[in-house]
Amino acid sequence: MVNLLPSTGTLLGVILLARHGDRLDFFQDPFTYDPSATELTPLGTAQEFQLGTFLRSTYLNPKNPSTFITNISTDLANIDQLIIRADAAGEGNIILESAMALLSGLFPATHNFNTTLANGTTVVGALGGYQYVPIESVEPNLDISLNSFTSCPNFDVHTLAFYNSSEFKAKAQEAAPFLNKLQPFAGNRSIDFTNMFNVFDFVNVQMIHNKTFFDSLPPTFAAQTQALGNFHEEGVFTDNEAGGIGNVAIRTILPSIFTSLTRIANESDPLKLALNQISYKPFISLFNVTQASANHPEIEGIVNYAAVVSLELHKSPAGSPTVFLKFKNGTTEDNFRPLPMFGSAGIPLNEFIERLAPVAINTTAEWCKACNQTTLRGCSA
Ligand SMILES: *[C@@H]1O[C@H](CO)[C@@H](O)[C@H](O)[C@H]1NC(C)=O
Ligand SMILES: *[C@@H]1O[C@H](CO)[C@@H](O)[C@H](O)[C@H]1NC(C)=O
Ligand SMILES: *[C@@H]1O[C@H](CO)[C@@H](O)[C@H](O)[C@H]1NC(C)=O
Ligand SMILES: *[C@@H]1O[C@H](CO)[C@@H](O)[C@H](O)[C@H]1NC(C)=O
């Protein structure tokens, strides 16, 4: 058993990928992944707040020296040390709202957020000193990076090829008897196997929010539905080759990861923490391109609400800064587990970039070409 925990060295900073919290019904076209809008629930805000609190106790707590980010401002947020971005595509406002809820746990209100006026009065900020850390709302028509799998014709070709594969057809056949039994619980959603994400999502949302449904669904059905949903999404959001279009969801995020890690490695640069609030799709592609899932089939599939991935940059006593990957699958799990990338516990930053740069999609023009998109999302320019 390899020890995956970095035993020495200081933590220079982290890149975080966080999924949004619990939401209401959601539907996406199984052939294009065109989404419908939905709403974040009170539970969703609680999950994100809990995730923010967890991240604060991990990375902003000097009492945990092995995971404390050196020189980060812990009480008063220093916005020069932070980059916060949220995918504003697909699911309506829920990802942006999730980032707000996460930040309220990461940087809670503090009376130290105050100011003493010329007349001698000290004023604490609104809501007991809540700090309004700015979030960049990443608009899909202006920036393809956080939601690059929609309006991408070659991605649709890839998805259809997966649906036509013998692997997919065999799984569909195996699943058919179960799906027939599930049909009365699938609302009006088609139980055609191509629609498996939407079937899973319907059941998942009902199981969380509808007591009648919860009381009537046979015991194993929810887990069976998730396993089939996992198979479906794993096939759609991975590819046989890291540089395949099936991995587009992470390939367009990689450039900002490289830039942020490089900035964090430069200790005269203030950046310490970059958060990308996203959907579940880039997680699947990330685990595929870094080969994290190669020996860990249990991390294949749809991550839970408020799941988080961290790329930690540690300064090793001798040698170059090293990247470590950690993952926590939502709020019900407290195991923030290290995962190997390319079969090793930690990868020197230069090697991490060298291995992944060839699959990165760096510009909108590169994305247009990779997708064969010629008109939408800035591709006509
Ligand atoms: C000082 O100024 C603030 C803001 O204008 C005001 O609310 C406060 O009452 C003033 N305090 C005194 C002692 O005048
Ligand atoms: C809750 O589940 C029951 C049983 O499946 C269903 O009849 C009802 O329409 C559901 N309610 C809502 C609000 O979805
Ligand atoms: C990526 O996923 C594809 C499709 O599931 C699989 O064939 C390939 O082996 C995966 N690659 C890695 C490195 O896990
Ligand atoms: C996250 O947890 C769900 C529910 O337990 C499971 O089905 C899924 O495979 C897990 N995903 C990952 C990526 O570990």
CSV table of C-alpha atoms and ligand atoms in Angstrom, one decimal:
chain,number,residue,atom,x,y,z
A,1,MET,CA,0.0,0.0,0.0
A,2,VAL,CA,1.5,3.3,-1.1
A,3,ASN,CA,1.3,6.1,1.4
A,4,LEU,CA,-0.5,8.8,-0.5
A,5,LEU,CA,-0.2,11.5,2.1
A,6,PRO,CA,2.5,14.0,1.6
A,7,SER,CA,4.5,13.6,4.8
A,8,THR,CA,6.7,16.7,4.5
A,9,GLY,CA,6.6,20.1,2.9
A,10,THR,CA,4.3,23.0,3.2
A,11,LEU,CA,1.1,23.5,1.4
A,12,LEU,CA,1.4,26.4,-1.0
A,13,GLY,CA,-2.2,26.5,-2.1
A,14,VAL,CA,-5.1,24.5,-3.7
A,15,ILE,CA,-7.3,24.4,-6.7
A,16,LEU,CA,-10.8,23.2,-5.8
A,17,LEU,CA,-13.6,21.8,-7.9
A,18,ALA,CA,-16.9,21.7,-6.1
A,19,ARG,CA,-20.3,20.4,-7.3
A,20,HIS,CA,-23.4,22.4,-6.6
A,21,GLY,CA,-25.8,21.4,-3.8
A,22,ASP,CA,-29.2,19.7,-3.7
A,23,ARG,CA,-31.7,21.1,-6.3
A,24,LEU,CA,-35.1,20.4,-7.7
A,25,ASP,CA,-36.0,18.5,-10.9
A,26,PHE,CA,-33.6,18.7,-13.7
A,27,PHE,CA,-33.8,17.4,-17.2
A,28,GLN,CA,-31.1,17.3,-19.9
A,29,ASP,CA,-31.4,16.2,-23.5
A,30,PRO,CA,-29.6,12.8,-23.7
A,31,PHE,CA,-28.3,13.5,-27.2
A,32,THR,CA,-27.1,17.1,-26.7
A,33,TYR,CA,-27.0,17.6,-22.9
A,34,ASP,CA,-29.0,20.8,-23.4
A,35,PRO,CA,-30.2,21.5,-19.9
A,36,SER,CA,-33.3,22.8,-18.2
A,37,ALA,CA,-33.2,25.3,-15.4
A,38,THR,CA,-33.8,24.3,-11.8
A,39,GLU,CA,-33.6,25.7,-8.3
A,40,LEU,CA,-31.2,25.2,-5.4
A,41,THR,CA,-33.1,24.0,-2.3
A,42,PRO,CA,-32.6,25.0,1.3
A,43,LEU,CA,-30.8,21.6,1.7
A,44,GLY,CA,-28.5,22.6,-1.1
A,45,THR,CA,-27.4,25.7,0.6
A,46,ALA,CA,-26.9,23.8,3.8
A,47,GLN,CA,-24.7,21.3,2.0
A,48,GLU,CA,-22.6,24.0,0.4
A,49,PHE,CA,-22.2,25.8,3.7
A,50,GLN,CA,-21.1,22.5,5.3
A,51,LEU,CA,-18.6,22.0,2.5
A,52,GLY,CA,-17.3,25.5,3.0
A,53,THR,CA,-16.9,24.9,6.8
A,54,PHE,CA,-15.1,21.6,6.1
A,55,LEU,CA,-12.7,23.3,3.7
A,56,ARG,CA,-12.1,26.0,6.2
A,57,SER,CA,-11.3,23.5,8.9
A,58,THR,CA,-9.0,21.7,6.5
A,59,TYR,CA,-7.1,24.5,4.7
A,60,LEU,CA,-7.6,27.6,6.9
A,61,ASN,CA,-6.8,26.1,10.3
A,62,PRO,CA,-3.2,26.7,11.4
A,63,LYS,CA,-3.7,23.9,13.9
A,64,ASN,CA,-3.6,21.4,11.0
A,65,PRO,CA,-0.1,22.3,9.8
A,66,SER,CA,0.0,19.6,7.0
A,67,THR,CA,-3.1,21.0,5.4
A,68,PHE,CA,-2.9,24.7,6.4
A,69,ILE,CA,-2.3,26.9,3.4
A,70,THR,CA,0.9,28.9,4.3
A,71,ASN,CA,0.3,32.6,4.7
A,72,ILE,CA,-3.4,32.6,3.7
A,73,SER,CA,-5.5,35.2,5.4
A,74,THR,CA,-8.0,33.1,7.4
A,75,ASP,CA,-10.3,35.5,9.2
A,76,LEU,CA,-10.5,38.4,6.8
A,77,ALA,CA,-10.6,37.2,3.2
A,78,ASN,CA,-7.9,38.7,1.1
A,79,ILE,CA,-9.4,38.7,-2.4
A,80,ASP,CA,-5.9,38.9,-4.0
A,81,GLN,CA,-5.3,35.4,-2.6
A,82,LEU,CA,-8.6,34.0,-4.1
A,83,ILE,CA,-10.1,33.2,-7.5
A,84,ILE,CA,-13.8,32.1,-7.3
A,85,ARG,CA,-15.6,31.1,-10.5
A,86,ALA,CA,-19.0,29.6,-11.0
A,87,ASP,CA,-20.5,27.9,-14.1
A,88,ALA,CA,-23.5,30.1,-15.1
A,89,ALA,CA,-24.7,27.8,-17.8
A,90,GLY,CA,-27.0,24.8,-17.8
A,91,GLU,CA,-28.8,24.5,-14.6
A,92,GLY,CA,-29.9,28.1,-14.1
A,93,ASN,CA,-28.5,30.0,-11.1
A,94,ILE,CA,-27.9,27.0,-8.9
A,95,ILE,CA,-24.1,26.8,-9.4
A,96,LEU,CA,-23.6,30.5,-8.7
A,97,GLU,CA,-25.8,30.3,-5.6
A,98,SER,CA,-23.9,27.2,-4.4
A,99,ALA,CA,-20.7,29.2,-4.6
A,100,MET,CA,-22.2,31.9,-2.4
A,101,ALA,CA,-23.3,29.3,0.2
A,102,LEU,CA,-19.9,27.6,0.1
A,103,LEU,CA,-18.2,31.0,0.7
A,104,SER,CA,-20.3,31.7,3.7
A,105,GLY,CA,-18.8,28.6,5.3
A,106,LEU,CA,-15.3,29.2,4.0
A,107,PHE,CA,-15.2,32.8,5.2
A,108,PRO,CA,-17.9,33.3,7.8
A,109,ALA,CA,-18.9,36.6,9.2
A,110,THR,CA,-16.4,38.1,11.6
A,111,HIS,CA,-16.5,41.2,13.8
A,112,ASN,CA,-13.0,41.9,12.5
A,113,PHE,CA,-14.6,43.0,9.3
A,114,ASN,CA,-15.1,46.5,10.6
A,115,THR,CA,-14.1,50.1,10.1
A,116,THR,CA,-13.5,53.0,12.5
A,117,LEU,CA,-15.0,56.2,11.1
A,118,ALA,CA,-13.7,59.8,11.3
A,119,ASN,CA,-16.1,60.5,14.2
A,120,GLY,CA,-14.8,57.6,16.2
A,121,THR,CA,-17.6,55.1,15.7
A,122,THR,CA,-16.7,51.5,14.8
A,123,VAL,CA,-19.0,49.9,12.3
A,124,VAL,CA,-19.1,46.1,11.8
A,125,GLY,CA,-20.1,44.9,8.2
A,126,ALA,CA,-23.6,43.8,7.4
A,127,LEU,CA,-24.9,40.5,8.9
A,128,GLY,CA,-22.5,40.5,11.7
A,129,GLY,CA,-19.5,41.2,9.5
A,130,TYR,CA,-20.3,39.0,6.5
A,131,GLN,CA,-17.7,39.3,3.8
A,132,TYR,CA,-19.0,39.5,0.2
A,133,VAL,CA,-16.2,37.6,-1.6
A,134,PRO,CA,-16.6,38.3,-5.3
A,135,ILE,CA,-17.6,35.4,-7.6
A,136,GLU,CA,-17.0,35.4,-11.3
A,137,SER,CA,-20.1,34.2,-13.1
A,138,VAL,CA,-18.8,32.3,-16.1
A,139,GLU,CA,-21.3,33.0,-18.9
A,140,PRO,CA,-21.4,30.2,-21.4
A,141,ASN,CA,-21.6,32.5,-24.4
A,142,LEU,CA,-18.6,34.6,-23.3
A,143,ASP,CA,-16.4,31.9,-21.9
A,144,ILE,CA,-16.7,28.2,-22.8
A,145,SER,CA,-14.4,26.9,-20.1
A,146,LEU,CA,-16.7,25.6,-17.3
A,147,ASN,CA,-19.4,24.2,-19.6
A,148,SER,CA,-17.8,23.1,-22.8
A,149,PHE,CA,-19.9,20.0,-23.6
A,150,THR,CA,-23.1,21.8,-24.9
A,151,SER,CA,-23.4,23.2,-28.4
A,152,CYS,CA,-20.4,20.9,-29.3
A,153,PRO,CA,-21.4,18.8,-32.3
A,154,ASN,CA,-18.4,16.5,-32.1
A,155,PHE,CA,-19.3,15.8,-28.5
A,156,ASP,CA,-22.8,14.8,-29.7
A,157,VAL,CA,-21.2,12.5,-32.2
A,158,HIS,CA,-19.2,10.9,-29.4
A,159,THR,CA,-22.3,10.5,-27.2
A,160,LEU,CA,-24.2,8.8,-30.1
A,161,ALA,CA,-21.3,6.5,-30.8
A,162,PHE,CA,-21.3,5.4,-27.1
A,163,TYR,CA,-25.1,4.8,-27.4
A,164,ASN,CA,-24.4,2.6,-30.5
A,165,SER,CA,-21.5,0.7,-28.9
A,166,SER,CA,-21.8,-3.0,-28.1
A,167,GLU,CA,-20.9,-2.2,-24.4
A,168,PHE,CA,-23.8,0.2,-24.2
A,169,LYS,CA,-26.3,-2.1,-25.9
A,170,ALA,CA,-25.3,-5.1,-23.6
A,171,LYS,CA,-25.8,-2.9,-20.5
A,172,ALA,CA,-29.1,-1.7,-21.9
A,173,GLN,CA,-30.3,-5.3,-22.4
A,174,GLU,CA,-29.1,-6.3,-18.9
A,175,ALA,CA,-30.9,-3.3,-17.4
A,176,ALA,CA,-34.2,-3.7,-19.3
A,177,PRO,CA,-36.0,-6.1,-16.8
A,178,PHE,CA,-35.1,-3.8,-13.9
A,179,LEU,CA,-36.1,-0.6,-15.8
A,180,ASN,CA,-39.5,-2.2,-16.6
A,181,LYS,CA,-40.0,-2.7,-12.8
A,182,LEU,CA,-38.9,0.9,-12.2
A,183,GLN,CA,-41.1,2.4,-14.8
A,184,PRO,CA,-44.1,3.2,-12.4
A,185,PHE,CA,-41.6,5.2,-10.3
A,186,ALA,CA,-40.0,7.1,-13.2
A,187,GLY,CA,-42.7,9.7,-13.6
A,188,ASN,CA,-43.3,10.5,-17.2
A,189,ARG,CA,-39.6,10.0,-18.1
A,190,SER,CA,-38.8,7.5,-20.9
A,191,ILE,CA,-37.0,4.5,-19.6
A,192,ASP,CA,-35.1,4.1,-22.8
A,193,PHE,CA,-31.5,3.4,-21.7
A,194,THR,CA,-30.2,6.5,-23.5
A,195,ASN,CA,-32.3,8.5,-21.0
A,196,MET,CA,-30.8,6.9,-18.0
A,197,PHE,CA,-29.4,10.1,-16.5
A,198,ASN,CA,-32.8,11.6,-16.4
A,199,VAL,CA,-34.4,8.5,-14.9
A,200,PHE,CA,-31.7,8.4,-12.2
A,201,ASP,CA,-32.1,12.1,-11.5
A,202,PHE,CA,-35.9,11.8,-11.2
A,203,VAL,CA,-35.6,9.0,-8.7
A,204,ASN,CA,-32.9,10.7,-6.8
A,205,VAL,CA,-34.8,14.0,-6.5
A,206,GLN,CA,-38.0,12.2,-5.4
A,207,MET,CA,-36.1,10.1,-2.9
A,208,ILE,CA,-34.8,13.2,-1.2
A,209,HIS,CA,-38.0,15.4,-1.4
A,210,ASN,CA,-41.1,13.2,-1.6
A,211,LYS,CA,-42.1,11.1,1.4
A,212,THR,CA,-44.7,9.1,-0.5
A,213,PHE,CA,-42.2,8.1,-3.1
A,214,PHE,CA,-39.5,7.4,-0.5
A,215,ASP,CA,-41.9,5.1,1.4
A,216,SER,CA,-43.0,3.2,-1.7
A,217,LEU,CA,-39.8,2.6,-3.7
A,218,PRO,CA,-38.5,-0.9,-3.2
A,219,PRO,CA,-35.3,-0.9,-1.1
A,220,THR,CA,-32.6,-1.7,-3.7
A,221,PHE,CA,-34.1,0.4,-6.5
A,222,ALA,CA,-32.4,3.7,-5.7
A,223,ALA,CA,-28.9,2.2,-5.6
A,224,GLN,CA,-29.6,0.1,-8.8
A,225,THR,CA,-30.8,3.2,-10.6
A,226,GLN,CA,-27.6,5.2,-9.5
A,227,ALA,CA,-25.3,2.4,-10.7
A,228,LEU,CA,-27.0,2.5,-14.1
A,229,GLY,CA,-26.8,6.3,-14.2
A,230,ASN,CA,-23.1,6.0,-13.2
A,231,PHE,CA,-22.4,3.7,-16.1
A,232,HIS,CA,-24.2,6.0,-18.5
A,233,GLU,CA,-22.4,9.2,-17.5
A,234,GLU,CA,-19.0,7.5,-17.2
A,235,GLY,CA,-19.4,6.5,-20.9
A,236,VAL,CA,-20.5,10.0,-22.0
A,237,PHE,CA,-17.9,12.0,-20.1
A,238,THR,CA,-14.8,10.0,-20.7
A,239,ASP,CA,-13.0,8.9,-23.9
A,240,ASN,CA,-10.7,6.1,-24.9
A,241,GLU,CA,-7.9,8.7,-25.1
A,242,ALA,CA,-7.3,11.5,-22.7
A,243,GLY,CA,-7.4,14.0,-25.6
A,244,GLY,CA,-10.7,12.7,-27.0
A,245,ILE,CA,-13.7,15.0,-27.2
A,246,GLY,CA,-15.5,12.8,-24.5
A,247,ASN,CA,-13.2,14.5,-22.0
A,248,VAL,CA,-14.0,18.0,-23.2
A,249,ALA,CA,-15.6,19.0,-19.9
A,250,ILE,CA,-12.2,19.0,-18.1
A,251,ARG,CA,-10.0,19.8,-21.1
A,252,THR,CA,-11.3,23.4,-21.2
A,253,ILE,CA,-10.7,23.8,-17.4
A,254,LEU,CA,-7.1,22.5,-17.5
A,255,PRO,CA,-5.6,25.8,-18.7
A,256,SER,CA,-6.9,27.8,-15.7
A,257,ILE,CA,-5.6,24.9,-13.5
A,258,PHE,CA,-2.1,25.2,-15.0
A,259,THR,CA,-2.1,29.0,-14.6
A,260,SER,CA,-3.4,29.0,-11.1
A,261,LEU,CA,-1.0,26.2,-9.9
A,262,THR,CA,1.9,28.1,-11.6
A,263,ARG,CA,0.9,31.3,-9.8
A,264,ILE,CA,0.6,29.5,-6.5
A,265,ALA,CA,4.1,27.9,-7.0
A,266,ASN,CA,5.5,31.5,-7.4
A,267,GLU,CA,5.6,32.5,-3.7
A,268,SER,CA,5.8,36.2,-4.6
A,269,ASP,CA,2.4,35.9,-6.2
A,270,PRO,CA,-0.5,36.3,-3.7
A,271,LEU,CA,-2.8,33.6,-5.1
A,272,LYS,CA,-3.5,30.7,-2.7
A,273,LEU,CA,-6.9,29.3,-3.5
A,274,ALA,CA,-8.9,28.9,-6.7
A,275,LEU,CA,-12.4,27.5,-6.5
A,276,ASN,CA,-14.3,26.3,-9.6
A,277,GLN,CA,-18.0,25.7,-8.8
A,278,ILE,CA,-19.3,23.3,-11.4
A,279,SER,CA,-21.6,20.4,-12.4
A,280,TYR,CA,-20.7,16.7,-12.0
A,281,LYS,CA,-19.4,16.3,-15.6
A,282,PRO,CA,-15.8,17.7,-15.3
A,283,PHE,CA,-15.2,15.4,-12.3
A,284,ILE,CA,-15.7,12.3,-14.4
A,285,SER,CA,-13.4,13.6,-17.1
A,286,LEU,CA,-10.8,14.7,-14.6
A,287,PHE,CA,-10.6,11.2,-13.1
A,288,ASN,CA,-10.3,9.8,-16.6
A,289,VAL,CA,-7.5,12.1,-17.9
A,290,THR,CA,-5.4,11.9,-14.7
A,291,GLN,CA,-6.0,8.1,-14.6
A,292,ALA,CA,-7.3,8.5,-11.1
A,293,SER,CA,-10.1,6.1,-11.8
A,294,ALA,CA,-8.0,3.6,-13.6
A,295,ASN,CA,-7.4,1.6,-10.4
A,296,HIS,CA,-10.3,3.0,-8.5
A,297,PRO,CA,-13.5,1.9,-10.3
A,298,GLU,CA,-15.5,3.0,-7.2
A,299,ILE,CA,-14.9,6.7,-8.2
A,300,GLU,CA,-16.4,6.2,-11.6
A,301,GLY,CA,-19.7,7.9,-12.2
A,302,ILE,CA,-21.8,10.8,-10.9
A,303,VAL,CA,-20.4,12.5,-7.8
A,304,ASN,CA,-22.8,13.5,-5.1
A,305,TYR,CA,-24.1,17.1,-4.5
A,306,ALA,CA,-21.4,19.2,-2.8
A,307,ALA,CA,-18.6,16.7,-3.8
A,308,VAL,CA,-15.2,18.3,-3.9
A,309,VAL,CA,-11.9,17.7,-5.6
A,310,SER,CA,-8.7,19.4,-4.4
A,311,LEU,CA,-5.4,19.7,-6.3
A,312,GLU,CA,-3.0,20.5,-3.5
A,313,LEU,CA,0.3,22.1,-4.3
A,314,HIS,CA,3.0,21.1,-1.7
A,315,LYS,CA,6.5,22.5,-1.6
A,316,SER,CA,8.8,19.6,-1.0
A,317,PRO,CA,11.9,20.3,1.1
A,318,ALA,CA,14.2,19.4,-1.8
A,319,GLY,CA,12.9,19.6,-5.3
A,320,SER,CA,10.0,21.0,-7.2
A,321,PRO,CA,6.5,21.7,-5.9
A,322,THR,CA,4.3,18.6,-6.1
A,323,VAL,CA,0.6,18.2,-6.9
A,324,PHE,CA,-1.7,15.8,-4.9
A,325,LEU,CA,-5.3,15.0,-5.7
A,326,LYS,CA,-8.0,14.5,-3.0
A,327,PHE,CA,-11.7,13.8,-3.4
A,328,LYS,CA,-14.7,13.8,-1.1
A,329,ASN,CA,-18.0,12.5,-2.5
A,330,GLY,CA,-20.5,14.9,-0.8
A,331,THR,CA,-21.4,15.9,2.7
A,332,THR,CA,-22.4,12.4,4.0
A,333,GLU,CA,-18.8,11.3,3.5
A,334,ASP,CA,-16.0,12.8,5.6
A,335,ASN,CA,-13.2,10.9,4.1
A,336,PHE,CA,-11.2,13.4,2.0
A,337,ARG,CA,-9.3,10.7,0.3
A,338,PRO,CA,-6.0,11.0,-1.6
A,339,LEU,CA,-6.1,9.5,-5.1
A,340,PRO,CA,-3.1,8.7,-7.3
A,341,MET,CA,-2.7,10.4,-10.6
A,342,PHE,CA,-0.9,8.5,-13.3
A,343,GLY,CA,-0.2,5.8,-10.8
A,344,SER,CA,1.7,7.9,-8.3
A,345,ALA,CA,0.8,9.7,-5.1
A,346,GLY,CA,2.1,13.1,-6.0
A,347,ILE,CA,3.3,14.5,-9.3
A,348,PRO,CA,5.8,17.3,-9.7
A,349,LEU,CA,4.1,20.4,-11.0
A,350,ASN,CA,6.1,20.5,-14.2
A,351,GLU,CA,5.4,16.9,-14.9
A,352,PHE,CA,1.7,17.4,-14.2
A,353,ILE,CA,1.6,20.2,-16.7
A,354,GLU,CA,3.7,18.3,-19.3
A,355,ARG,CA,1.4,15.3,-19.2
A,356,LEU,CA,-1.8,17.2,-19.4
A,357,ALA,CA,-0.9,20.2,-21.6
A,358,PRO,CA,-1.3,18.2,-24.8
A,359,VAL,CA,-4.9,17.5,-24.0
A,360,ALA,CA,-5.8,21.0,-22.8
A,361,ILE,CA,-8.1,23.2,-24.9
A,362,ASN,CA,-6.7,26.6,-24.4
A,363,THR,CA,-8.9,29.1,-26.3
A,364,THR,CA,-12.4,29.5,-27.7
A,365,ALA,CA,-10.9,29.0,-31.2
A,366,GLU,CA,-9.4,25.7,-30.2
A,367,TRP,CA,-12.7,24.7,-28.7
A,368,CYS,CA,-14.6,25.6,-31.9
A,369,LYS,CA,-12.3,23.4,-33.9
A,370,ALA,CA,-12.4,20.5,-31.5
A,371,CYS,CA,-16.2,20.6,-31.4
A,372,ASN,CA,-16.7,21.5,-35.1
A,373,GLN,CA,-18.8,24.4,-34.0
A,374,THR,CA,-18.8,27.3,-36.5
A,375,THR,CA,-21.5,29.6,-35.4
A,376,LEU,CA,-22.5,29.5,-31.7
A,377,ARG,CA,-20.7,30.6,-28.5
A,378,GLY,CA,-18.2,32.9,-30.2
A,379,CYS,CA,-17.2,30.5,-33.0
A,380,SER,CA,-18.5,32.7,-35.9
A,381,ALA,CA,-15.9,35.4,-35.1
B,1,LIG,C1,-20.7,58.6,13.3
B,1,LIG,O1,-21.1,58.5,11.9
B,1,LIG,C2,-21.9,57.3,11.7
B,1,LIG,C3,-22.1,57.2,10.2
B,1,LIG,O2,-22.5,58.4,9.6
B,1,LIG,C4,-23.2,57.5,12.4
B,1,LIG,O3,-24.0,56.4,12.2
B,1,LIG,C5,-22.9,57.6,13.9
B,1,LIG,O4,-24.0,57.9,14.6
B,1,LIG,C6,-21.9,58.8,14.2
B,1,LIG,N1,-21.5,58.7,15.6
B,1,LIG,C7,-21.4,59.8,16.3
B,1,LIG,C8,-20.9,59.6,17.7
B,1,LIG,O5,-21.7,60.9,15.8
B,2,LIG,C1,-44.6,12.0,-4.8
B,2,LIG,O1,-44.6,10.6,-5.1
B,2,LIG,C2,-45.9,10.1,-5.4
B,2,LIG,C3,-45.7,8.6,-5.5
B,2,LIG,O2,-44.8,8.3,-6.5
B,2,LIG,C4,-46.5,10.7,-6.6
B,2,LIG,O3,-47.7,10.2,-6.9
B,2,LIG,C5,-46.6,12.2,-6.4
B,2,LIG,O4,-47.0,12.9,-7.5
B,2,LIG,C6,-45.2,12.8,-6.0
B,2,LIG,N1,-45.3,14.2,-5.6
B,2,LIG,C7,-44.6,15.1,-6.2
B,2,LIG,C8,-44.9,16.5,-5.6
B,2,LIG,O5,-43.8,14.9,-7.1
B,3,LIG,C1,-11.0,6.6,-19.7
B,3,LIG,O1,-12.3,6.1,-19.9
B,3,LIG,C2,-12.4,5.2,-21.0
B,3,LIG,C3,-13.8,4.9,-21.3
B,3,LIG,O2,-14.4,4.5,-20.1
B,3,LIG,C4,-11.6,4.0,-20.8
B,3,LIG,O3,-11.6,3.2,-21.9
B,3,LIG,C5,-10.2,4.4,-20.5
B,3,LIG,O4,-9.5,3.3,-20.1
B,3,LIG,C6,-10.2,5.4,-19.4
B,3,LIG,N1,-8.9,5.9,-19.2
B,3,LIG,C7,-8.3,5.8,-18.0
B,3,LIG,C8,-6.9,6.3,-18.0
B,3,LIG,O5,-8.9,5.5,-17.0
B,4,LIG,C1,-20.6,9.0,-5.0
B,4,LIG,O1,-21.5,8.4,-4.2
B,4,LIG,C2,-22.6,7.8,-5.0
B,4,LIG,C3,-23.7,7.4,-4.0
B,4,LIG,O2,-23.1,6.7,-3.0
B,4,LIG,C4,-22.1,6.7,-5.8
B,4,LIG,O3,-23.1,6.0,-6.5
B,4,LIG,C5,-21.1,7.3,-6.8
B,4,LIG,O4,-20.5,6.2,-7.5
B,4,LIG,C6,-20.0,8.0,-6.0
B,4,LIG,N1,-19.2,8.7,-7.0
B,4,LIG,C7,-17.9,8.7,-7.0
B,4,LIG,C8,-17.3,9.4,-8.1
B,4,LIG,O5,-17.3,8.2,-6.1
